[in-house]
Every structure is written in C-alpha cells, then in structure tokens.
Amino acid sequence: IMLEIARACYLEEILFGKADSVTRTEIGQFVESVGRLAGRELAEHINTQMATKMFLVGESITTADIVIFAALAPLFSSELQGYEKFALPHAFRWIDHIQHLPGLLEQVQPKGLFTSFPDLDTEGSGPSKRQLKKMAKAQEAKDKKKGGAESADAGAKDQKQQKGKQAQ
C-alpha cells in the first residue's frame, strides 16, 4: 500500500529507492522485520544496525526509517525506562534524530510518541534491585537457549579438572 501511495505522489524513488536496486531490497527487509520481531528485539536489531549510520538505508530518510520509527516510537516514548534507553544508545539516537526531522515532530508530539531524553534525577540512575534480578533471569534464560549445551560441556570439563587435581 505504501509503495502505491509513494508512486501516486511521485515519491517512489525517494522513499523506496530505484526499482530492482539493492536499496529497495534493504528497505523491504527492514519493513518486513517489523512483522518478524517483537518490540524490544526490533530495538536491539536497530541498535546494532545504527552503530555507524544516520538512516537505516542510504543517506536520507526512506520508508524503512518511517515504518521502523512508527513501530519503535511507542516503546521508546512510554515503555522503556531511562536506563533501558541508554542500553540501546544507537537506536535511541536514531529515534531522536528521526522524530526531529522537519514535519515529523508535529506528527509525533500530538500522538504522545515523542521520546524525551531521560532525566536521571527523577528516573534514578539505574534499575532497581528487583529489575536487576528480573533482567538477570531473562539474560540467563536467553544464554541457556543459546549455549545450554556449550555451558554444560564447559562445566563438566571444570569438574573433571578439579577431581583430577584432588586425586593428585
């Protein structure tokens, strides 16, 4: 639908890149990622992508930036705490950059999607002990999924080495 609107407004090459180009393929991949990744996972993905860039694809705003911004703005504006925004510095910088582009700020503010810079005096300097425990459990579960077998092998090796030392 967005492609058809862009064509009708003569913005197809600006927002989607030239037909049959690598740019158009990259834009499509970013747009599709909104459907594949949950909010925080998408934010982590964008954080990785934006380490050295100002826009997701190319050197100017594209449909990828608009669609991903629309997907992440609610997360950054109302769900993430200050320290969580700082944990995603590249995505946070990108969100701030996009929301301040001409014309977007006027759209973002009335809809309650403006992402403000965290005030550490009111939000605290970091997560509470409860939040830290919750984050540690989530990370532990993630690590267990990724390398459950690897860590079990390493633990078994450590135990064998300790038993060998004790036997000597």
mmCIF file of C-alpha atoms in Angstrom:
data_model
loop_
_atom_site.group_PDB
_atom_site.id
_atom_site.type_symbol
_atom_site.label_atom_id
_atom_site.label_comp_id
_atom_site.label_asym_id
_atom_site.label_seq_id
_atom_site.Cartn_x
_atom_site.Cartn_y
_atom_site.Cartn_z
ATOM 1 C CA ILE A 1 0.000 0.000 0.000
ATOM 2 C CA MET A 2 2.771 2.398 0.948
ATOM 3 C CA LEU A 3 4.541 1.764 -2.359
ATOM 4 C CA GLU A 4 1.357 2.589 -4.283
ATOM 5 C CA ILE A 5 0.903 5.822 -2.318
ATOM 6 C CA ALA A 6 4.542 6.752 -2.962
ATOM 7 C CA ARG A 7 4.035 6.125 -6.703
ATOM 8 C CA ALA A 8 0.884 8.250 -6.763
ATOM 9 C CA CYS A 9 2.749 11.109 -5.048
ATOM 10 C CA TYR A 10 5.815 10.717 -7.260
ATOM 11 C CA LEU A 11 7.919 9.773 -4.244
ATOM 12 C CA GLU A 12 8.645 6.158 -5.139
ATOM 13 C CA GLU A 13 12.385 6.559 -5.770
ATOM 14 C CA ILE A 14 12.818 8.864 -2.777
ATOM 15 C CA LEU A 15 11.111 6.587 -0.257
ATOM 16 C CA PHE A 16 11.837 3.163 -1.774
ATOM 17 C CA GLY A 17 14.907 3.623 -3.973
ATOM 18 C CA LYS A 18 15.105 2.683 -7.624
ATOM 19 C CA ALA A 19 13.276 -0.411 -8.792
ATOM 20 C CA ASP A 20 15.456 -3.555 -8.824
ATOM 21 C CA SER A 21 18.105 -1.893 -6.640
ATOM 22 C CA VAL A 22 19.916 -3.129 -3.569
ATOM 23 C CA THR A 23 18.476 -0.143 -1.725
ATOM 24 C CA ARG A 24 14.911 -1.254 -2.410
ATOM 25 C CA THR A 25 15.757 -4.767 -1.213
ATOM 26 C CA GLU A 26 17.285 -3.440 2.025
ATOM 27 C CA ILE A 27 14.266 -1.209 2.638
ATOM 28 C CA GLY A 28 11.966 -4.185 2.128
ATOM 29 C CA GLN A 29 13.958 -6.259 4.615
ATOM 30 C CA PHE A 30 13.670 -3.577 7.298
ATOM 31 C CA VAL A 31 9.939 -3.166 6.691
ATOM 32 C CA GLU A 32 9.441 -6.939 6.945
ATOM 33 C CA SER A 33 11.392 -7.046 10.215
ATOM 34 C CA VAL A 34 8.536 -5.173 11.907
ATOM 35 C CA GLY A 35 6.337 -8.212 11.408
ATOM 36 C CA ARG A 36 9.016 -10.710 12.460
ATOM 37 C CA LEU A 37 10.500 -9.113 15.571
ATOM 38 C CA ALA A 38 8.833 -8.073 18.824
ATOM 39 C CA GLY A 39 9.372 -4.515 20.093
ATOM 40 C CA ARG A 40 12.465 -4.961 22.245
ATOM 41 C CA GLU A 41 14.004 -7.449 19.837
ATOM 42 C CA LEU A 42 13.430 -4.979 16.986
ATOM 43 C CA ALA A 43 15.004 -2.215 19.095
ATOM 44 C CA GLU A 44 18.090 -4.373 19.707
ATOM 45 C CA HIS A 45 18.314 -5.156 15.988
ATOM 46 C CA ILE A 46 18.074 -1.466 15.070
ATOM 47 C CA ASN A 47 20.603 -0.581 17.768
ATOM 48 C CA THR A 48 23.109 -2.898 16.077
ATOM 49 C CA GLN A 49 22.307 -1.546 12.613
ATOM 50 C CA MET A 50 22.599 2.113 13.609
ATOM 51 C CA ALA A 51 26.058 1.992 15.192
ATOM 52 C CA THR A 52 27.612 3.955 12.319
ATOM 53 C CA LYS A 53 24.667 5.344 10.352
ATOM 54 C CA MET A 54 22.185 8.219 10.424
ATOM 55 C CA PHE A 55 19.460 6.459 8.415
ATOM 56 C CA LEU A 56 18.634 2.776 8.083
ATOM 57 C CA VAL A 57 19.304 2.640 4.340
ATOM 58 C CA GLY A 58 21.355 5.163 2.403
ATOM 59 C CA GLU A 59 21.980 8.772 3.277
ATOM 60 C CA SER A 60 18.429 10.090 3.567
ATOM 61 C CA ILE A 61 15.121 9.069 5.056
ATOM 62 C CA THR A 62 13.342 6.142 3.425
ATOM 63 C CA THR A 63 10.247 4.081 4.052
ATOM 64 C CA ALA A 64 12.370 1.841 6.272
ATOM 65 C CA ASP A 65 13.021 4.732 8.669
ATOM 66 C CA ILE A 66 9.358 5.754 8.754
ATOM 67 C CA VAL A 67 7.994 2.237 9.308
ATOM 68 C CA ILE A 68 10.580 1.246 11.931
ATOM 69 C CA PHE A 69 10.142 4.580 13.703
ATOM 70 C CA ALA A 70 6.364 4.041 13.829
ATOM 71 C CA ALA A 71 6.947 0.581 15.312
ATOM 72 C CA LEU A 72 9.525 1.682 17.918
ATOM 73 C CA ALA A 73 8.234 5.121 18.952
ATOM 74 C CA PRO A 74 5.661 3.728 21.441
ATOM 75 C CA LEU A 75 8.322 1.518 23.025
ATOM 76 C CA PHE A 76 10.818 4.371 23.474
ATOM 77 C CA SER A 77 8.266 7.035 24.439
ATOM 78 C CA SER A 78 6.349 5.148 27.110
ATOM 79 C CA GLU A 79 7.599 1.628 27.828
ATOM 80 C CA LEU A 80 11.373 1.861 28.271
ATOM 81 C CA GLN A 81 12.886 3.336 31.421
ATOM 82 C CA GLY A 82 15.755 5.815 31.124
ATOM 83 C CA TYR A 83 18.482 3.260 31.779
ATOM 84 C CA GLU A 84 16.911 0.936 29.175
ATOM 85 C CA LYS A 85 17.106 3.706 26.574
ATOM 86 C CA PHE A 86 20.767 4.203 27.427
ATOM 87 C CA ALA A 87 21.328 0.468 26.958
ATOM 88 C CA LEU A 88 20.279 0.979 23.310
ATOM 89 C CA PRO A 89 22.323 4.099 22.524
ATOM 90 C CA HIS A 90 22.345 3.868 18.720
ATOM 91 C CA ALA A 91 18.624 3.128 18.441
ATOM 92 C CA PHE A 92 17.869 5.897 20.963
ATOM 93 C CA ARG A 93 19.987 8.398 18.992
ATOM 94 C CA TRP A 94 18.285 7.342 15.749
ATOM 95 C CA ILE A 95 14.769 7.669 17.261
ATOM 96 C CA ASP A 96 15.644 11.172 18.459
ATOM 97 C CA HIS A 97 17.097 12.104 15.063
ATOM 98 C CA ILE A 98 14.060 10.865 13.119
ATOM 99 C CA GLN A 99 11.486 12.477 15.425
ATOM 100 C CA HIS A 100 13.195 15.855 14.981
ATOM 101 C CA LEU A 101 13.172 15.796 11.173
ATOM 102 C CA PRO A 102 11.067 18.583 9.626
ATOM 103 C CA GLY A 103 7.389 17.693 9.689
ATOM 104 C CA LEU A 104 7.719 14.632 11.909
ATOM 105 C CA LEU A 105 7.881 16.414 15.250
ATOM 106 C CA GLU A 106 4.485 17.986 14.534
ATOM 107 C CA GLN A 107 3.088 14.496 13.926
ATOM 108 C CA VAL A 108 4.790 12.769 16.846
ATOM 109 C CA GLN A 109 4.013 15.138 19.728
ATOM 110 C CA PRO A 110 0.187 15.220 19.489
ATOM 111 C CA LYS A 111 0.088 11.415 19.323
ATOM 112 C CA GLY A 112 2.114 11.056 22.528
ATOM 113 C CA LEU A 113 5.003 9.363 20.712
ATOM 114 C CA PHE A 114 7.713 11.914 21.479
ATOM 115 C CA THR A 115 10.748 10.297 23.083
ATOM 116 C CA SER A 116 12.365 12.575 25.607
ATOM 117 C CA PHE A 117 15.851 12.356 26.995
ATOM 118 C CA PRO A 118 15.709 10.615 30.383
ATOM 119 C CA ASP A 119 16.007 12.764 33.497
ATOM 120 C CA LEU A 120 18.219 10.688 35.754
ATOM 121 C CA ASP A 121 17.275 12.791 38.784
ATOM 122 C CA THR A 122 13.643 11.702 38.588
ATOM 123 C CA GLU A 123 14.072 8.292 36.951
ATOM 124 C CA GLY A 124 17.024 7.195 39.042
ATOM 125 C CA SER A 125 20.473 6.284 37.880
ATOM 126 C CA GLY A 126 19.684 2.691 37.057
ATOM 127 C CA PRO A 127 17.453 -0.275 37.572
ATOM 128 C CA SER A 128 16.196 -1.267 40.994
ATOM 129 C CA LYS A 129 17.360 -4.498 42.641
ATOM 130 C CA ARG A 130 14.106 -6.133 41.581
ATOM 131 C CA GLN A 131 14.601 -5.030 37.967
ATOM 132 C CA LEU A 132 18.207 -6.229 38.042
ATOM 133 C CA LYS A 133 17.089 -9.683 39.214
ATOM 134 C CA LYS A 134 14.436 -9.815 36.508
ATOM 135 C CA MET A 135 16.959 -8.764 33.856
ATOM 136 C CA ALA A 136 19.468 -11.351 35.112
ATOM 137 C CA LYS A 137 16.857 -14.118 34.904
ATOM 138 C CA ALA A 138 15.903 -13.066 31.387
ATOM 139 C CA GLN A 139 19.559 -12.996 30.326
ATOM 140 C CA GLU A 140 20.151 -16.369 31.960
ATOM 141 C CA ALA A 141 17.220 -17.866 30.052
ATOM 142 C CA LYS A 142 18.494 -16.342 26.813
ATOM 143 C CA ASP A 143 22.006 -17.675 27.432
ATOM 144 C CA LYS A 144 20.600 -21.075 28.315
ATOM 145 C CA LYS A 145 18.744 -21.195 24.992
ATOM 146 C CA LYS A 146 21.822 -20.178 23.024
ATOM 147 C CA GLY A 147 24.505 -22.171 24.704
ATOM 148 C CA GLY A 148 22.942 -24.645 27.078
ATOM 149 C CA ALA A 149 24.998 -27.484 25.675
ATOM 150 C CA GLU A 150 28.177 -25.396 25.488
ATOM 151 C CA SER A 151 27.990 -24.305 29.126
ATOM 152 C CA ALA A 152 27.182 -27.844 30.273
ATOM 153 C CA ASP A 153 30.262 -29.148 28.448
ATOM 154 C CA ALA A 154 32.432 -26.428 29.997
ATOM 155 C CA GLY A 155 31.055 -27.186 33.479
ATOM 156 C CA ALA A 156 31.767 -30.906 33.066
ATOM 157 C CA LYS A 157 35.354 -30.164 31.993
ATOM 158 C CA ASP A 158 35.860 -27.922 35.042
ATOM 159 C CA GLN A 159 34.584 -30.649 37.361
ATOM 160 C CA LYS A 160 36.874 -33.269 35.774
ATOM 161 C CA GLN A 161 39.878 -30.951 36.130
ATOM 162 C CA GLN A 162 39.081 -30.306 39.800
ATOM 163 C CA LYS A 163 38.686 -34.042 40.511
ATOM 164 C CA GLY A 164 41.998 -34.704 38.726
ATOM 165 C CA LYS A 165 43.765 -32.114 40.882
ATOM 166 C CA GLN A 166 42.251 -33.558 44.047
ATOM 167 C CA ALA A 167 43.374 -37.094 43.089
ATOM 168 C CA GLN A 168 46.980 -35.914 42.661
#
